[in-house]
PDB file of C-alpha atoms and ligand atoms in Angstrom:
ATOM      1  CA  MET P   1       2.874  14.885  21.301  1.00  0.00           C
ATOM      2  CA  LYS P   2      -0.882  15.135  21.195  1.00  0.00           C
ATOM      3  CA  ALA P   3      -2.361  12.931  18.513  1.00  0.00           C
ATOM      4  CA  ALA P   4      -4.354  14.849  15.933  1.00  0.00           C
ATOM      5  CA  VAL P   5      -6.550  11.811  15.294  1.00  0.00           C
ATOM      6  CA  GLN P   6      -9.316  10.620  17.583  1.00  0.00           C
ATOM      7  CA  GLY P   7     -10.253   6.979  17.860  1.00  0.00           C
ATOM      8  CA  PRO P   8      -8.923   3.796  19.371  1.00  0.00           C
ATOM      9  CA  ASP P   9      -5.200   3.477  19.962  1.00  0.00           C
ATOM     10  CA  PRO P  10      -4.075   0.577  17.758  1.00  0.00           C
ATOM     11  CA  SER P  11      -1.594  -0.558  20.388  1.00  0.00           C
ATOM     12  CA  LEU P  12      -4.544  -1.160  22.708  1.00  0.00           C
ATOM     13  CA  VAL P  13      -6.901  -2.610  20.148  1.00  0.00           C
ATOM     14  CA  TYR P  14      -4.457  -5.023  18.629  1.00  0.00           C
ATOM     15  CA  ARG P  15      -2.264  -7.751  19.965  1.00  0.00           C
ATOM     16  CA  PRO P  16       1.374  -6.681  19.982  1.00  0.00           C
ATOM     17  CA  ASP P  17       2.583  -9.211  17.462  1.00  0.00           C
ATOM     18  CA  VAL P  18       1.319 -11.291  14.600  1.00  0.00           C
ATOM     19  CA  ASP P  19       0.491 -14.940  15.033  1.00  0.00           C
ATOM     20  CA  PRO P  20       3.802 -16.859  15.180  1.00  0.00           C
ATOM     21  CA  GLU P  21       2.184 -19.544  13.033  1.00  0.00           C
ATOM     22  CA  VAL P  22       1.816 -16.917  10.353  1.00  0.00           C
ATOM     23  CA  ALA P  23       5.174 -15.171  10.727  1.00  0.00           C
ATOM     24  CA  LYS P  24       7.635 -18.011  10.430  1.00  0.00           C
ATOM     25  CA  ASP P  25      10.816 -16.170   9.683  1.00  0.00           C
ATOM     26  CA  LYS P  26      10.417 -12.433   9.457  1.00  0.00           C
ATOM     27  CA  GLY P  27      14.061 -11.811   8.611  1.00  0.00           C
ATOM     28  CA  SER P  28      13.710 -13.630   5.333  1.00  0.00           C
ATOM     29  CA  PHE P  29      11.195 -11.175   3.831  1.00  0.00           C
ATOM     30  CA  ARG P  30      12.084  -8.176   1.658  1.00  0.00           C
ATOM     31  CA  ASN P  31      15.586  -9.322   0.827  1.00  0.00           C
ATOM     32  CA  TYR P  32      16.781  -6.966  -1.934  1.00  0.00           C
ATOM     33  CA  ARG P  33      20.348  -8.281  -1.980  1.00  0.00           C
ATOM     34  CA  SER P  34      19.929 -11.890  -3.049  1.00  0.00           C
ATOM     35  CA  GLY P  35      17.339 -14.470  -3.977  1.00  0.00           C
ATOM     36  CA  PRO P  36      15.893 -16.153  -7.058  1.00  0.00           C
ATOM     37  CA  LEU P  37      13.604 -13.249  -8.010  1.00  0.00           C
ATOM     38  CA  LEU P  38      16.172 -10.470  -7.543  1.00  0.00           C
ATOM     39  CA  ASP P  39      16.818  -9.687 -11.220  1.00  0.00           C
ATOM     40  CA  ARG P  40      13.101  -9.289 -11.937  1.00  0.00           C
ATOM     41  CA  VAL P  41      12.632  -7.144  -8.829  1.00  0.00           C
ATOM     42  CA  PHE P  42      15.583  -4.877  -9.664  1.00  0.00           C
ATOM     43  CA  ALA P  43      14.440  -4.440 -13.258  1.00  0.00           C
ATOM     44  CA  THR P  44      10.994  -3.326 -12.040  1.00  0.00           C
ATOM     45  CA  TYR P  45      12.434  -0.739  -9.650  1.00  0.00           C
ATOM     46  CA  LYS P  46      14.929   0.492 -12.229  1.00  0.00           C
ATOM     47  CA  LEU P  47      12.051   1.332 -14.585  1.00  0.00           C
ATOM     48  CA  MET P  48       9.930   2.775 -11.786  1.00  0.00           C
ATOM     49  CA  HIS P  49      12.634   5.031 -10.388  1.00  0.00           C
ATOM     50  CA  ALA P  50      13.556   6.374 -13.806  1.00  0.00           C
ATOM     51  CA  GLN P  51       9.982   7.161 -14.846  1.00  0.00           C
ATOM     52  CA  GLN P  52       8.059   8.204 -11.737  1.00  0.00           C
ATOM     53  CA  THR P  53       8.300  11.980 -12.020  1.00  0.00           C
ATOM     54  CA  VAL P  54       6.097  14.873 -10.907  1.00  0.00           C
ATOM     55  CA  ASP P  55       4.813  15.190 -14.455  1.00  0.00           C
ATOM     56  CA  PHE P  56       4.094  11.458 -14.789  1.00  0.00           C
ATOM     57  CA  VAL P  57       2.191  11.287 -11.505  1.00  0.00           C
ATOM     58  CA  ARG P  58       0.066  14.330 -12.340  1.00  0.00           C
ATOM     59  CA  LYS P  59      -0.865  12.736 -15.657  1.00  0.00           C
ATOM     60  CA  LYS P  60      -1.865   9.493 -13.942  1.00  0.00           C
ATOM     61  CA  HIS P  61      -4.100  11.369 -11.503  1.00  0.00           C
ATOM     62  CA  ALA P  62      -5.795  13.028 -14.449  1.00  0.00           C
ATOM     63  CA  GLN P  63      -6.043   9.771 -16.396  1.00  0.00           C
ATOM     64  CA  PHE P  64      -7.565   7.629 -13.636  1.00  0.00           C
ATOM     65  CA  GLY P  65      -9.308  10.240 -11.488  1.00  0.00           C
ATOM     66  CA  ALA P  66     -12.657  10.035 -13.265  1.00  0.00           C
ATOM     67  CA  PHE P  67     -13.140   6.286 -12.632  1.00  0.00           C
ATOM     68  CA  SER P  68     -14.759   5.785 -15.987  1.00  0.00           C
ATOM     69  CA  TYR P  69     -12.799   2.684 -17.064  1.00  0.00           C
ATOM     70  CA  LYS P  70     -14.839  -0.180 -15.720  1.00  0.00           C
ATOM     71  CA  LYS P  71     -17.822  -1.114 -13.585  1.00  0.00           C
ATOM     72  CA  MET P  72     -17.314  -4.127 -11.328  1.00  0.00           C
ATOM     73  CA  THR P  73     -17.697  -5.426  -7.796  1.00  0.00           C
ATOM     74  CA  VAL P  74     -14.841  -5.774  -5.318  1.00  0.00           C
ATOM     75  CA  LEU P  75     -14.647  -9.557  -5.761  1.00  0.00           C
ATOM     76  CA  GLU P  76     -14.629  -9.220  -9.546  1.00  0.00           C
ATOM     77  CA  ALA P  77     -11.636  -6.908  -9.111  1.00  0.00           C
ATOM     78  CA  VAL P  78      -9.889  -9.402  -6.828  1.00  0.00           C
ATOM     79  CA  ASP P  79     -10.511 -12.130  -9.423  1.00  0.00           C
ATOM     80  CA  MET P  80      -8.753  -9.984 -12.011  1.00  0.00           C
ATOM     81  CA  LEU P  81      -5.621 -10.240  -9.855  1.00  0.00           C
ATOM     82  CA  ASP P  82      -5.486 -13.944 -10.790  1.00  0.00           C
ATOM     83  CA  GLY P  83      -3.640 -12.712 -13.856  1.00  0.00           C
ATOM     84  CA  LEU P  84      -1.127 -10.529 -11.998  1.00  0.00           C
ATOM     85  CA  VAL P  85       2.142 -11.669 -10.447  1.00  0.00           C
ATOM     86  CA  ASP P  86       3.764  -8.729  -8.647  1.00  0.00           C
ATOM     87  CA  GLU P  87       7.162  -8.352 -10.277  1.00  0.00           C
ATOM     88  CA  SER P  88       8.447  -5.960  -7.613  1.00  0.00           C
ATOM     89  CA  ASP P  89       7.974  -8.553  -4.891  1.00  0.00           C
ATOM     90  CA  PRO P  90      11.003 -10.655  -3.885  1.00  0.00           C
ATOM     91  CA  ASP P  91       8.829 -12.934  -1.707  1.00  0.00           C
ATOM     92  CA  VAL P  92       6.023 -13.923  -4.019  1.00  0.00           C
ATOM     93  CA  ASP P  93       5.765 -15.748  -7.323  1.00  0.00           C
ATOM     94  CA  PHE P  94       2.037 -16.516  -7.378  1.00  0.00           C
ATOM     95  CA  PRO P  95      -1.011 -14.480  -8.434  1.00  0.00           C
ATOM     96  CA  ASN P  96      -1.853 -11.445  -6.357  1.00  0.00           C
ATOM     97  CA  SER P  97      -5.424 -12.570  -5.685  1.00  0.00           C
ATOM     98  CA  PHE P  98      -4.025 -15.120  -3.195  1.00  0.00           C
ATOM     99  CA  HIS P  99      -1.996 -12.390  -1.484  1.00  0.00           C
ATOM    100  CA  ALA P 100      -5.202 -10.395  -0.964  1.00  0.00           C
ATOM    101  CA  PHE P 101      -6.876 -13.305   0.795  1.00  0.00           C
ATOM    102  CA  GLN P 102      -3.710 -14.212   2.746  1.00  0.00           C
ATOM    103  CA  THR P 103      -3.473 -10.681   4.122  1.00  0.00           C
ATOM    104  CA  ALA P 104      -7.126 -10.570   5.051  1.00  0.00           C
ATOM    105  CA  GLU P 105      -7.034 -14.010   6.661  1.00  0.00           C
ATOM    106  CA  GLY P 106      -3.914 -13.111   8.653  1.00  0.00           C
ATOM    107  CA  ILE P 107      -5.713 -10.125  10.130  1.00  0.00           C
ATOM    108  CA  ARG P 108      -8.836 -12.201  10.779  1.00  0.00           C
ATOM    109  CA  LYS P 109      -6.795 -14.839  12.607  1.00  0.00           C
ATOM    110  CA  ALA P 110      -4.906 -12.383  14.810  1.00  0.00           C
ATOM    111  CA  HIS P 111      -7.901 -10.150  15.528  1.00  0.00           C
ATOM    112  CA  PRO P 112     -10.930 -12.438  15.336  1.00  0.00           C
ATOM    113  CA  ASP P 113     -13.314 -10.555  17.581  1.00  0.00           C
ATOM    114  CA  LYS P 114     -12.344  -6.977  17.035  1.00  0.00           C
ATOM    115  CA  GLY P 115     -15.219  -5.210  15.371  1.00  0.00           C
ATOM    116  CA  GLY P 116     -14.667  -1.938  13.618  1.00  0.00           C
ATOM    117  CA  PRO P 117     -11.108  -1.331  12.480  1.00  0.00           C
ATOM    118  CA  ALA P 118      -9.985  -4.959  12.405  1.00  0.00           C
ATOM    119  CA  ARG P 119     -12.877  -5.872  10.134  1.00  0.00           C
ATOM    120  CA  HIS P 120     -12.082  -2.876   8.009  1.00  0.00           C
ATOM    121  CA  MET P 121      -8.517  -4.062   7.751  1.00  0.00           C
ATOM    122  CA  GLN P 122      -9.714  -7.454   6.553  1.00  0.00           C
ATOM    123  CA  VAL P 123     -11.778  -6.033   3.750  1.00  0.00           C
ATOM    124  CA  ALA P 124      -9.124  -3.610   2.576  1.00  0.00           C
ATOM    125  CA  PRO P 125      -6.201  -5.676   1.284  1.00  0.00           C
ATOM    126  CA  CYS P 126      -4.871  -4.454  -1.949  1.00  0.00           C
ATOM    127  CA  PRO P 127      -6.438  -5.077  -5.295  1.00  0.00           C
ATOM    128  CA  GLN P 128      -3.591  -3.749  -7.433  1.00  0.00           C
ATOM    129  CA  TRP P 129      -3.561  -1.564 -10.460  1.00  0.00           C
ATOM    130  CA  ALA P 130      -0.886  -1.054 -13.013  1.00  0.00           C
ATOM    131  CA  VAL P 131       2.052  -0.136 -10.792  1.00  0.00           C
ATOM    132  CA  VAL P 132       3.360  -2.267  -7.945  1.00  0.00           C
ATOM    133  CA  GLY P 133       6.183  -1.958  -5.434  1.00  0.00           C
ATOM    134  CA  ASP P 134       7.160   0.475  -2.715  1.00  0.00           C
ATOM    135  CA  THR P 135       6.094   4.082  -3.143  1.00  0.00           C
ATOM    136  CA  PHE P 136       8.061   7.274  -2.503  1.00  0.00           C
ATOM    137  CA  PRO P 137       7.348  11.013  -2.810  1.00  0.00           C
ATOM    138  CA  VAL P 138       8.090  12.573  -6.180  1.00  0.00           C
ATOM    139  CA  GLY P 139       9.080  16.235  -6.226  1.00  0.00           C
ATOM    140  CA  CYS P 140      11.918  15.836  -3.739  1.00  0.00           C
ATOM    141  CA  ARG P 141      15.149  13.883  -3.484  1.00  0.00           C
ATOM    142  CA  PRO P 142      14.687  10.171  -2.702  1.00  0.00           C
ATOM    143  CA  GLN P 143      15.924   9.229   0.743  1.00  0.00           C
ATOM    144  CA  ALA P 144      18.325   6.458   1.690  1.00  0.00           C
ATOM    145  CA  SER P 145      15.798   3.752   2.612  1.00  0.00           C
ATOM    146  CA  VAL P 146      14.165   3.705  -0.833  1.00  0.00           C
ATOM    147  CA  VAL P 147      15.083   0.283  -2.225  1.00  0.00           C
ATOM    148  CA  PHE P 148      17.952   0.338  -4.752  1.00  0.00           C
ATOM    149  CA  CYS P 149      18.164   4.084  -4.115  1.00  0.00           C
ATOM    150  CA  ASP P 150      21.813   4.371  -5.165  1.00  0.00           C
ATOM    151  CA  SER P 151      21.504   2.560  -8.476  1.00  0.00           C
ATOM    152  CA  THR P 152      18.100   3.302 -10.002  1.00  0.00           C
ATOM    153  CA  PHE P 153      17.477   7.052 -10.083  1.00  0.00           C
ATOM    154  CA  GLN P 154      20.216   8.225 -12.471  1.00  0.00           C
ATOM    155  CA  ASP P 155      17.796   8.426 -15.394  1.00  0.00           C
ATOM    156  CA  ASN P 156      15.047  10.256 -13.500  1.00  0.00           C
ATOM    157  CA  PRO P 157      14.875  13.776 -14.995  1.00  0.00           C
ATOM    158  CA  ASP P 158      13.422  15.305 -11.804  1.00  0.00           C
ATOM    159  CA  LEU P 159      16.722  14.803 -10.050  1.00  0.00           C
ATOM    160  CA  GLN P 160      18.321  17.184 -12.541  1.00  0.00           C
ATOM    161  CA  ASP P 161      15.634  19.774 -11.762  1.00  0.00           C
ATOM    162  CA  PRO P 162      16.518  22.161  -8.910  1.00  0.00           C
ATOM    163  CA  ARG P 163      12.845  22.447  -7.903  1.00  0.00           C
ATOM    164  CA  TYR P 164      12.591  18.746  -7.206  1.00  0.00           C
ATOM    165  CA  SER P 165      16.036  17.597  -6.139  1.00  0.00           C
ATOM    166  CA  THR P 166      16.554  19.021  -2.646  1.00  0.00           C
ATOM    167  CA  GLU P 167      15.537  17.242   0.542  1.00  0.00           C
ATOM    168  CA  LEU P 168      12.250  19.190   0.718  1.00  0.00           C
ATOM    169  CA  GLY P 169      11.923  19.739  -3.010  1.00  0.00           C
ATOM    170  CA  MET P 170       8.575  21.328  -3.855  1.00  0.00           C
ATOM    171  CA  TYR P 171       7.142  20.863  -0.344  1.00  0.00           C
ATOM    172  CA  GLN P 172       6.874  22.908   2.840  1.00  0.00           C
ATOM    173  CA  PRO P 173       8.255  21.382   6.047  1.00  0.00           C
ATOM    174  CA  HIS P 174       5.650  19.153   7.770  1.00  0.00           C
ATOM    175  CA  CYS P 175       3.090  19.865   5.073  1.00  0.00           C
ATOM    176  CA  GLY P 176       1.429  16.477   5.707  1.00  0.00           C
ATOM    177  CA  LEU P 177       1.565  13.413   3.477  1.00  0.00           C
ATOM    178  CA  GLU P 178      -1.910  14.174   2.144  1.00  0.00           C
ATOM    179  CA  ASN P 179      -0.280  17.146   0.393  1.00  0.00           C
ATOM    180  CA  VAL P 180       2.603  15.108  -1.002  1.00  0.00           C
ATOM    181  CA  LEU P 181       2.541  13.708  -4.528  1.00  0.00           C
ATOM    182  CA  MET P 182       3.420  10.032  -4.148  1.00  0.00           C
ATOM    183  CA  SER P 183       4.801   7.850  -6.919  1.00  0.00           C
ATOM    184  CA  TRP P 184       1.811   6.409  -8.774  1.00  0.00           C
ATOM    185  CA  GLY P 185       0.706   2.948  -7.738  1.00  0.00           C
ATOM    186  CA  HIS P 186      -2.167   0.915  -6.392  1.00  0.00           C
ATOM    187  CA  ASP P 187      -2.063   2.768  -3.047  1.00  0.00           C
ATOM    188  CA  GLU P 188      -3.127   6.156  -4.390  1.00  0.00           C
ATOM    189  CA  TYR P 189      -5.412   4.643  -7.016  1.00  0.00           C
ATOM    190  CA  MET P 190      -7.281   2.548  -4.453  1.00  0.00           C
ATOM    191  CA  TYR P 191      -7.501   5.449  -2.005  1.00  0.00           C
ATOM    192  CA  GLN P 192      -9.040   7.666  -4.666  1.00  0.00           C
ATOM    193  CA  MET P 193     -11.272   4.827  -5.829  1.00  0.00           C
ATOM    194  CA  MET P 194     -12.576   4.221  -2.281  1.00  0.00           C
ATOM    195  CA  LYS P 195     -13.303   7.931  -1.903  1.00  0.00           C
ATOM    196  CA  PHE P 196     -15.013   8.130  -5.287  1.00  0.00           C
ATOM    197  CA  ASN P 197     -17.230   5.148  -4.484  1.00  0.00           C
ATOM    198  CA  LYS P 198     -17.891   6.390  -0.927  1.00  0.00           C
ATOM    199  CA  PHE P 199     -16.748   3.298   0.978  1.00  0.00           C
ATOM    200  CA  SER P 200     -18.223   3.377   4.481  1.00  0.00           C
ATOM    201  CA  LEU P 201     -14.884   2.836   6.221  1.00  0.00           C
ATOM    202  CA  PRO P 202     -13.164   4.937   8.917  1.00  0.00           C
ATOM    203  CA  GLN P 203     -10.436   7.421   8.048  1.00  0.00           C
ATOM    204  CA  GLU P 204      -7.791   5.006   9.351  1.00  0.00           C
ATOM    205  CA  ALA P 205      -8.735   2.478   6.650  1.00  0.00           C
ATOM    206  CA  PHE P 206      -8.475   5.104   3.926  1.00  0.00           C
ATOM    207  CA  TYR P 207      -5.110   6.190   5.285  1.00  0.00           C
ATOM    208  CA  ILE P 208      -3.750   2.629   5.508  1.00  0.00           C
ATOM    209  CA  ILE P 209      -4.623   1.993   1.883  1.00  0.00           C
ATOM    210  CA  ARG P 210      -3.093   5.252   0.704  1.00  0.00           C
ATOM    211  CA  PHE P 211       0.294   4.718   2.360  1.00  0.00           C
ATOM    212  CA  HIS P 212       0.724   0.978   2.934  1.00  0.00           C
ATOM    213  CA  SER P 213       3.458   0.672   0.268  1.00  0.00           C
ATOM    214  CA  PHE P 214       5.368   3.710   1.551  1.00  0.00           C
ATOM    215  CA  TYR P 215       8.060   1.536   3.153  1.00  0.00           C
ATOM    216  CA  PRO P 216      10.705   4.286   3.213  1.00  0.00           C
ATOM    217  CA  TRP P 217       8.380   6.106   5.620  1.00  0.00           C
ATOM    218  CA  HIS P 218       6.539   3.481   7.699  1.00  0.00           C
ATOM    219  CA  THR P 219       9.485   1.092   7.982  1.00  0.00           C
ATOM    220  CA  GLY P 220      12.544   3.041   6.826  1.00  0.00           C
ATOM    221  CA  GLY P 221      11.887   6.019   9.103  1.00  0.00           C
ATOM    222  CA  ASP P 222      12.619   8.556   6.347  1.00  0.00           C
ATOM    223  CA  TYR P 223      10.569  11.541   5.116  1.00  0.00           C
ATOM    224  CA  ARG P 224       9.704  12.733   8.630  1.00  0.00           C
ATOM    225  CA  GLN P 225      10.298  16.310   7.404  1.00  0.00           C
ATOM    226  CA  LEU P 226       7.082  16.022   5.354  1.00  0.00           C
ATOM    227  CA  CYS P 227       4.913  14.565   8.124  1.00  0.00           C
ATOM    228  CA  SER P 228       2.170  16.332  10.035  1.00  0.00           C
ATOM    229  CA  GLU P 229       1.007  15.294  13.498  1.00  0.00           C
ATOM    230  CA  ARG P 230      -1.852  13.429  11.837  1.00  0.00           C
ATOM    231  CA  ASP P 231       0.647  11.343   9.865  1.00  0.00           C
ATOM    232  CA  LEU P 232       2.519  10.376  13.013  1.00  0.00           C
ATOM    233  CA  ALA P 233      -0.757   9.476  14.724  1.00  0.00           C
ATOM    234  CA  MET P 234      -1.716   7.274  11.774  1.00  0.00           C
ATOM    235  CA  LEU P 235       1.675   5.560  11.525  1.00  0.00           C
ATOM    236  CA  PRO P 236       0.884   2.730  14.013  1.00  0.00           C
ATOM    237  CA  TRP P 237      -2.168   1.793  11.962  1.00  0.00           C
ATOM    238  CA  VAL P 238      -0.134   1.494   8.786  1.00  0.00           C
ATOM    239  CA  GLN P 239       2.528  -0.527  10.586  1.00  0.00           C
ATOM    240  CA  GLU P 240      -0.079  -2.890  12.029  1.00  0.00           C
ATOM    241  CA  PHE P 241      -1.579  -3.522   8.593  1.00  0.00           C
ATOM    242  CA  ASN P 242       1.874  -3.944   7.121  1.00  0.00           C
ATOM    243  CA  LYS P 243       2.661  -6.942   9.349  1.00  0.00           C
ATOM    244  CA  PHE P 244      -0.134  -8.852   7.659  1.00  0.00           C
ATOM    245  CA  ASP P 245       0.473  -7.498   4.181  1.00  0.00           C
ATOM    246  CA  LEU P 246       4.058  -8.763   4.400  1.00  0.00           C
ATOM    247  CA  TYR P 247       4.310 -11.735   6.759  1.00  0.00           C
ATOM    248  CA  THR P 248       1.272 -13.650   5.491  1.00  0.00           C
ATOM    249  CA  LYS P 249       3.000 -14.176   2.152  1.00  0.00           C
ATOM    250  CA  SER P 250       3.365 -17.919   1.922  1.00  0.00           C
ATOM    251  CA  PRO P 251       3.421 -20.510  -0.863  1.00  0.00           C
ATOM    252  CA  GLU P 252       0.645 -22.304   1.046  1.00  0.00           C
ATOM    253  CA  LEU P 253      -2.252 -20.791  -0.846  1.00  0.00           C
ATOM    254  CA  PRO P 254      -5.647 -20.357   0.793  1.00  0.00           C
ATOM    255  CA  ASP P 255      -8.780 -22.115  -0.464  1.00  0.00           C
ATOM    256  CA  VAL P 256     -10.329 -18.995  -1.889  1.00  0.00           C
ATOM    257  CA  ASN P 257     -13.757 -20.477  -2.637  1.00  0.00           C
ATOM    258  CA  THR P 258     -14.452 -21.342   0.991  1.00  0.00           C
ATOM    259  CA  LEU P 259     -13.480 -17.815   2.055  1.00  0.00           C
ATOM    260  CA  ARG P 260     -15.627 -15.945  -0.429  1.00  0.00           C
ATOM    261  CA  PRO P 261     -18.950 -15.981   1.475  1.00  0.00           C
ATOM    262  CA  TYR P 262     -17.332 -14.460   4.559  1.00  0.00           C
ATOM    263  CA  TYR P 263     -15.708 -11.647   2.575  1.00  0.00           C
ATOM    264  CA  GLN P 264     -18.843 -11.126   0.532  1.00  0.00           C
ATOM    265  CA  GLY P 265     -20.566 -10.271   3.810  1.00  0.00           C
ATOM    266  CA  LEU P 266     -17.948  -7.636   4.659  1.00  0.00           C
ATOM    267  CA  ILE P 267     -18.095  -6.226   1.162  1.00  0.00           C
ATOM    268  CA  ASP P 268     -21.888  -5.985   1.317  1.00  0.00           C
ATOM    269  CA  LYS P 269     -21.516  -3.952   4.484  1.00  0.00           C
ATOM    270  CA  TYR P 270     -18.685  -1.579   3.564  1.00  0.00           C
ATOM    271  CA  CYS P 271     -18.425  -1.391  -0.213  1.00  0.00           C
ATOM    272  CA  PRO P 272     -21.433  -3.092  -1.809  1.00  0.00           C
ATOM    273  CA  GLY P 273     -22.533  -3.522  -5.366  1.00  0.00           C
ATOM    274  CA  VAL P 274     -21.050  -2.543  -8.668  1.00  0.00           C
ATOM    275  CA  LEU P 275     -18.326   0.100  -8.266  1.00  0.00           C
ATOM    276  CA  SER P 276     -16.671   2.560 -10.631  1.00  0.00           C
ATOM    277  CA  TRP P 277     -13.004   1.800 -11.450  1.00  0.00           C
TER     278      TRP P 277
HETATM  279 FE1  LIG A 301      -0.689  -3.415  -1.699  1.00  0.00          FE
END
């Protein structure tokens, strides 16, 4: 298939695997069957899967789309994550600000001299907003690889609505993920925020941010019926980012203060100054 997207092939730009020092035991991540945090994780998804509806997501787009809530820099936003522990995450029980730096440092370590996209990937880990966890399309039936799929959607009213409860739901085949309404979370918020503030990053960086939590697609292999050729061309980029987003999670927390000057330099280049949130 001819890729719809021009630009470097990530499989050529990037090393084929993450640093083994970083990825100690990949099989132990994203365990949704057991573990000390499982009850908290399940409770978060139960609420999410009952309440993320077409109507809810449209309201959130309207609520946050004007970016009139707050003015702050990128690092001020990362600092705010000191107060957020991601309750959907079975691997992490420390503030999300560390996860942002861990992800960025993992990419920096594996791809130290790659200009362009690798640097963009370092500066674009996820400051979160309001809703955490994996995302999924609303407006169609959830597919099998959505976590807790069998036990969390009973109370979602969209699944009683014939417009939204078939495999395609309200979408045309291969309409492209850009035309799909995703469950509301930090992915879509950050994508819209980056667009609003005119970040000088390539389209791959925008795409990675928008779909990095869409595990049922980039890892589960579902929802191919909604994908365009552009989506399939972008998929390797999302998967490359995902390795660092996931496997750099470690209780060994980075010394954030020594890292700040380096990231301030990237921020000054790609997303400087006081931004609208
Ligand atoms: Fe994220």
